[in-house]
RNA sequence: GGGGUCGUGGUGCAGCUGGUUAGCACAUCGGCCUGUCAAGCCGAAGGUCGCGGGUUCGAGCCCCGUCGGCCCCGCCA
């Protein structure tokens, strides 16, 4: 490299005219007119047009340049002739008249286009991730990610929080997600686990007196992937002492307010709306409703049980629920469209979908005749339906019904164009139950995690009636995605032990797995609580991406592999020997 | 573990109910062109259709298996 760069490719303007400059970057585009040659030089700050005239001493060499070559140009900033400016480019008023050129590195023709919208398939993008990341869209996503991370750091620091790092090699814990295990060489036969979250550490930091902690931290869960789930992901982890739920809400709302203002220039009303878990489940069928649109679930069991429609009557009699949503203006759906919807619902486990058209104050369609006038009016009132609407009804076990209708609600909103993608909807979900019955494990499991505090007056019921115990937990839902979740923690040892009991964790196991925490709780643990953000998901929404992979520099595929470097891979026999490990054929297990 | 979907020149896609030399766009290479900005025009090269097996006179197209990408269910406190 012969010269020192004087400017980036995004900063030259009319103010720099006549200056001698040195730019370095990648050839984004080459337009060879036979005489004059234009090169778009690209770096992460932008694009600058280089002008090479036939009389230039670098003309012959410039002819050889190809896309993605790395080059340095020395030249003079000139104003573009009238009518030749490019308003789409920050540097569009000027161009650099090349006087000297140094090729810093030639490049193979890339396997896909870096510029333009002919986007390659995702597996190819992942294999050549370093090329994919050159694309403007990906650069913008990672800039957004940095901005929000930086903003969060500043915000928490200004609010007197300390960023403290916690270990990546920790003790494996039962409950929750499957751990990634790391074999120990020094303690042969033993394993570390990578943290699913720094949950216990941040609680120990509270006990240590580091009131107001935060950390932007990598977490690991060895579970199957989704568009919004990676085996390693990042949390903004927060914990505070001597606080109540409201203190957490206030801090988080302040952060979200600032993030939305400074990234999307959106002002959001505070305080954020709140919805109890029960109400969310009743109204939307899910604990993370997308409230950018309405379309509520309406339980009409009470109305239909006295109708003449056998399916409904029997369903209600057998303890099932009949509920539905009202699809506005869909009465014009053809028989086929209706059948398709029913099939769609069956595919998701519902027994079917019963579809009723709404006329002028009446119900129409084959089912309508089973409803008398009064019942029909009650139905229409319940759904606040109008003529031309379509009622989509489901008769099933409550939880299944909710699951199906929640999905149907989202699907119909999409089809009807009810989702305003410019809109931001933030809702706190509160009043979660502490436990959830697990059919599979035949015991209660923690809905949130086993360190979540019960509501004080429910502590006694932890042993007698766990299903009714309320948790001091909360989630923050953004446009139907859970972006943060937290709780006030258990800070008393006796309550923590009750929790383990309720989860059928024996005192021995509790001692073995969580003895350190139980002991710590007995050395003066302050009341404390906090929250953790799914940082990648947050960025995904802010960047308008459909997948978390697009906001992670080097993500894994759906089968948790890295197509670029080939991880995971086999290791040398010697490495296994050192660790005291031996591979077994799957058939021998 | 299960379900769905995709896999065609370097890339993105098309390929009718299975039937002659598998199309298009971009990229690449060459030529022309002094003002373009994802330059333009002309021309060329480049694929046997992820892989294996099967059905058939004949398969990119049908069937079975397998590998890989993506989406979903289970799972993810």
PDB file of C-alpha atoms in Angstrom, chain A residues 149-291:
ATOM      1  CA  UNK A 149     -25.976  -2.034  21.344  1.00  0.00           C
ATOM      2  CA  UNK A 150     -24.149   1.229  21.820  1.00  0.00           C
ATOM      3  CA  UNK A 151     -27.318   3.054  22.659  1.00  0.00           C
ATOM      4  CA  UNK A 152     -28.237   0.440  25.254  1.00  0.00           C
ATOM      5  CA  UNK A 153     -24.775   0.658  26.799  1.00  0.00           C
ATOM      6  CA  UNK A 154     -25.030   4.411  27.058  1.00  0.00           C
ATOM      7  CA  UNK A 155     -28.555   4.289  28.383  1.00  0.00           C
ATOM      8  CA  UNK A 156     -27.796   1.846  31.143  1.00  0.00           C
ATOM      9  CA  UNK A 157     -24.523   3.550  32.033  1.00  0.00           C
ATOM     10  CA  UNK A 158     -26.299   6.903  32.290  1.00  0.00           C
ATOM     11  CA  UNK A 159     -28.807   5.258  34.577  1.00  0.00           C
ATOM     12  CA  UNK A 160     -26.052   4.071  36.875  1.00  0.00           C
ATOM     13  CA  UNK A 161     -25.928   0.450  35.745  1.00  0.00           C
ATOM     14  CA  UNK A 162     -22.645  -1.456  35.617  1.00  0.00           C
ATOM     15  CA  UNK A 163     -21.751  -3.818  32.812  1.00  0.00           C
ATOM     16  CA  UNK A 164     -20.205  -6.887  34.403  1.00  0.00           C
ATOM     17  CA  UNK A 165     -19.114  -9.986  32.531  1.00  0.00           C
ATOM     18  CA  UNK A 166     -20.133 -13.432  33.675  1.00  0.00           C
ATOM     19  CA  UNK A 167     -18.588 -16.804  32.795  1.00  0.00           C
ATOM     20  CA  UNK A 168     -19.181 -18.712  29.589  1.00  0.00           C
ATOM     21  CA  UNK A 169     -18.086 -21.900  31.247  1.00  0.00           C
ATOM     22  CA  UNK A 170     -20.542 -22.704  33.953  1.00  0.00           C
ATOM     23  CA  UNK A 171     -22.304 -25.480  35.763  1.00  0.00           C
ATOM     24  CA  UNK A 172     -24.927 -27.456  33.903  1.00  0.00           C
ATOM     25  CA  UNK A 173     -28.380 -26.983  35.355  1.00  0.00           C
ATOM     26  CA  UNK A 174     -31.532 -29.033  35.090  1.00  0.00           C
ATOM     27  CA  UNK A 175     -34.774 -27.370  33.945  1.00  0.00           C
ATOM     28  CA  UNK A 176     -35.080 -25.296  30.873  1.00  0.00           C
ATOM     29  CA  UNK A 177     -33.329 -25.750  27.587  1.00  0.00           C
ATOM     30  CA  UNK A 178     -30.777 -28.417  26.749  1.00  0.00           C
ATOM     31  CA  UNK A 179     -27.282 -27.271  27.636  1.00  0.00           C
ATOM     32  CA  UNK A 180     -24.319 -27.158  25.331  1.00  0.00           C
ATOM     33  CA  UNK A 181     -21.678 -29.165  27.160  1.00  0.00           C
ATOM     34  CA  UNK A 182     -17.941 -28.560  27.234  1.00  0.00           C
ATOM     35  CA  UNK A 183     -15.784 -31.440  28.453  1.00  0.00           C
ATOM     36  CA  UNK A 184     -13.157 -30.553  31.003  1.00  0.00           C
ATOM     37  CA  UNK A 185      -9.594 -31.696  30.401  1.00  0.00           C
ATOM     38  CA  UNK A 186      -8.380 -30.893  33.894  1.00  0.00           C
ATOM     39  CA  UNK A 187     -11.348 -32.528  35.573  1.00  0.00           C
ATOM     40  CA  UNK A 188     -11.630 -35.605  33.454  1.00  0.00           C
ATOM     41  CA  UNK A 189     -15.140 -36.925  33.064  1.00  0.00           C
ATOM     42  CA  UNK A 190     -16.705 -33.633  34.071  1.00  0.00           C
ATOM     43  CA  UNK A 191     -18.356 -30.988  31.965  1.00  0.00           C
ATOM     44  CA  UNK A 192     -18.996 -27.328  31.878  1.00  0.00           C
ATOM     45  CA  UNK A 193     -22.145 -25.977  30.299  1.00  0.00           C
ATOM     46  CA  UNK A 194     -22.447 -22.848  28.209  1.00  0.00           C
ATOM     47  CA  UNK A 195     -24.942 -20.448  29.789  1.00  0.00           C
ATOM     48  CA  UNK A 196     -28.551 -20.519  28.594  1.00  0.00           C
ATOM     49  CA  UNK A 197     -28.555 -17.105  30.204  1.00  0.00           C
ATOM     50  CA  UNK A 198     -26.495 -15.577  33.029  1.00  0.00           C
ATOM     51  CA  UNK A 199     -29.529 -15.924  35.304  1.00  0.00           C
ATOM     52  CA  UNK A 200     -27.879 -17.273  38.436  1.00  0.00           C
ATOM     53  CA  UNK A 201     -24.794 -15.094  38.049  1.00  0.00           C
ATOM     54  CA  UNK A 202     -26.767 -11.891  37.880  1.00  0.00           C
ATOM     55  CA  UNK A 203     -28.668 -12.902  40.981  1.00  0.00           C
ATOM     56  CA  UNK A 204     -25.360 -13.565  42.724  1.00  0.00           C
ATOM     57  CA  UNK A 205     -24.184 -10.130  41.604  1.00  0.00           C
ATOM     58  CA  UNK A 206     -27.240  -8.656  43.327  1.00  0.00           C
ATOM     59  CA  UNK A 207     -26.364 -10.580  46.469  1.00  0.00           C
ATOM     60  CA  UNK A 208     -22.830  -9.221  46.082  1.00  0.00           C
ATOM     61  CA  UNK A 209     -24.237  -5.719  46.164  1.00  0.00           C
ATOM     62  CA  UNK A 210     -23.804  -4.799  42.492  1.00  0.00           C
ATOM     63  CA  UNK A 211     -27.235  -3.262  42.359  1.00  0.00           C
ATOM     64  CA  UNK A 212     -28.022  -2.251  38.770  1.00  0.00           C
ATOM     65  CA  UNK A 213     -26.191  -4.635  36.481  1.00  0.00           C
ATOM     66  CA  UNK A 214     -26.490  -5.080  32.749  1.00  0.00           C
ATOM     67  CA  UNK A 215     -24.641  -7.049  30.148  1.00  0.00           C
ATOM     68  CA  UNK A 216     -24.871  -7.589  26.423  1.00  0.00           C
ATOM     69  CA  UNK A 217     -24.186 -11.256  26.563  1.00  0.00           C
ATOM     70  CA  UNK A 218     -24.076 -14.358  24.403  1.00  0.00           C
ATOM     71  CA  UNK A 219     -26.381 -17.193  25.432  1.00  0.00           C
ATOM     72  CA  UNK A 220     -26.509 -20.782  24.234  1.00  0.00           C
ATOM     73  CA  UNK A 221     -29.356 -23.266  23.966  1.00  0.00           C
ATOM     74  CA  UNK A 222     -29.027 -26.631  22.321  1.00  0.00           C
ATOM     75  CA  UNK A 223     -32.526 -26.772  20.885  1.00  0.00           C
ATOM     76  CA  UNK A 224     -33.925 -26.881  17.376  1.00  0.00           C
ATOM     77  CA  UNK A 225     -33.773 -23.688  15.387  1.00  0.00           C
ATOM     78  CA  UNK A 226     -36.383 -21.388  13.912  1.00  0.00           C
ATOM     79  CA  UNK A 227     -36.383 -18.219  11.876  1.00  0.00           C
ATOM     80  CA  UNK A 228     -36.118 -16.330  15.165  1.00  0.00           C
ATOM     81  CA  UNK A 229     -34.025 -18.857  17.108  1.00  0.00           C
ATOM     82  CA  UNK A 230     -30.301 -19.573  16.871  1.00  0.00           C
ATOM     83  CA  UNK A 231     -28.259 -21.884  19.110  1.00  0.00           C
ATOM     84  CA  UNK A 232     -26.221 -18.895  20.182  1.00  0.00           C
ATOM     85  CA  UNK A 233     -27.910 -15.580  20.542  1.00  0.00           C
ATOM     86  CA  UNK A 234     -27.478 -12.316  22.380  1.00  0.00           C
ATOM     87  CA  UNK A 235     -29.356 -10.924  25.313  1.00  0.00           C
ATOM     88  CA  UNK A 236     -29.382  -7.524  26.914  1.00  0.00           C
ATOM     89  CA  UNK A 237     -29.438  -8.790  30.451  1.00  0.00           C
ATOM     90  CA  UNK A 238     -30.571  -6.502  33.268  1.00  0.00           C
ATOM     91  CA  UNK A 239     -30.926  -6.912  37.030  1.00  0.00           C
ATOM     92  CA  UNK A 240     -31.724  -4.499  39.853  1.00  0.00           C
ATOM     93  CA  UNK A 241     -32.082  -4.650  43.631  1.00  0.00           C
ATOM     94  CA  UNK A 242     -34.619  -3.168  46.000  1.00  0.00           C
ATOM     95  CA  UNK A 243     -37.136  -2.751  43.271  1.00  0.00           C
ATOM     96  CA  UNK A 244     -40.682  -3.532  42.289  1.00  0.00           C
ATOM     97  CA  UNK A 245     -42.074  -4.496  38.879  1.00  0.00           C
ATOM     98  CA  UNK A 246     -42.759  -0.857  38.123  1.00  0.00           C
ATOM     99  CA  UNK A 247     -39.076   0.000  38.368  1.00  0.00           C
ATOM    100  CA  UNK A 248     -38.224  -2.568  35.727  1.00  0.00           C
ATOM    101  CA  UNK A 249     -41.018  -1.327  33.466  1.00  0.00           C
ATOM    102  CA  UNK A 250     -39.818   2.251  33.781  1.00  0.00           C
ATOM    103  CA  UNK A 251     -36.224   1.418  32.878  1.00  0.00           C
ATOM    104  CA  UNK A 252     -37.229  -0.787  29.953  1.00  0.00           C
ATOM    105  CA  UNK A 253     -39.762   1.690  28.596  1.00  0.00           C
ATOM    106  CA  UNK A 254     -37.133   4.402  28.720  1.00  0.00           C
ATOM    107  CA  UNK A 255     -34.758   2.220  26.741  1.00  0.00           C
ATOM    108  CA  UNK A 256     -37.348   1.242  24.131  1.00  0.00           C
ATOM    109  CA  UNK A 257     -38.416   4.852  23.801  1.00  0.00           C
ATOM    110  CA  UNK A 258     -34.865   5.876  23.033  1.00  0.00           C
ATOM    111  CA  UNK A 259     -34.158   2.958  20.703  1.00  0.00           C
ATOM    112  CA  UNK A 260     -37.274   3.600  18.642  1.00  0.00           C
ATOM    113  CA  UNK A 261     -36.651   7.309  18.538  1.00  0.00           C
ATOM    114  CA  UNK A 262     -33.051   7.031  17.439  1.00  0.00           C
ATOM    115  CA  UNK A 263     -33.345   4.139  15.011  1.00  0.00           C
ATOM    116  CA  UNK A 264     -36.779   4.486  13.407  1.00  0.00           C
ATOM    117  CA  UNK A 265     -37.623   8.023  14.486  1.00  0.00           C
ATOM    118  CA  UNK A 266     -40.795   6.742  16.119  1.00  0.00           C
ATOM    119  CA  UNK A 267     -42.279   8.231  19.274  1.00  0.00           C
ATOM    120  CA  UNK A 268     -44.121   5.668  21.333  1.00  0.00           C
ATOM    121  CA  UNK A 269     -46.677   6.506  23.981  1.00  0.00           C
ATOM    122  CA  UNK A 270     -45.788   5.658  27.571  1.00  0.00           C
ATOM    123  CA  UNK A 271     -46.609   3.836  29.681  1.00  0.00           C
ATOM    124  CA  UNK A 272     -46.918   0.826  27.409  1.00  0.00           C
ATOM    125  CA  UNK A 273     -50.211  -0.996  27.453  1.00  0.00           C
ATOM    126  CA  UNK A 274     -50.520  -3.983  29.753  1.00  0.00           C
ATOM    127  CA  UNK A 275     -52.432  -7.168  29.373  1.00  0.00           C
ATOM    128  CA  UNK A 276     -52.790  -9.973  31.852  1.00  0.00           C
ATOM    129  CA  UNK A 277     -51.759 -13.421  30.741  1.00  0.00           C
ATOM    130  CA  UNK A 278     -55.356 -14.604  31.127  1.00  0.00           C
ATOM    131  CA  UNK A 279     -56.749 -11.774  29.089  1.00  0.00           C
ATOM    132  CA  UNK A 280     -54.126 -12.270  26.398  1.00  0.00           C
ATOM    133  CA  UNK A 281     -54.956 -15.958  26.198  1.00  0.00           C
ATOM    134  CA  UNK A 282     -58.685 -15.296  26.146  1.00  0.00           C
ATOM    135  CA  UNK A 283     -58.606 -12.463  23.641  1.00  0.00           C
ATOM    136  CA  UNK A 284     -55.787 -13.529  21.384  1.00  0.00           C
ATOM    137  CA  UNK A 285     -55.189 -17.192  22.188  1.00  0.00           C
ATOM    138  CA  UNK A 286     -51.503 -16.544  22.830  1.00  0.00           C
ATOM    139  CA  UNK A 287     -49.304 -14.853  25.401  1.00  0.00           C
ATOM    140  CA  UNK A 288     -47.554 -12.865  22.693  1.00  0.00           C
ATOM    141  CA  UNK A 289     -50.345 -11.253  20.694  1.00  0.00           C
ATOM    142  CA  UNK A 290     -49.695  -9.020  17.743  1.00  0.00           C
ATOM    143  CA  UNK A 291     -51.795  -6.016  18.644  1.00  0.00           C
TER     144      UNK A 291
END
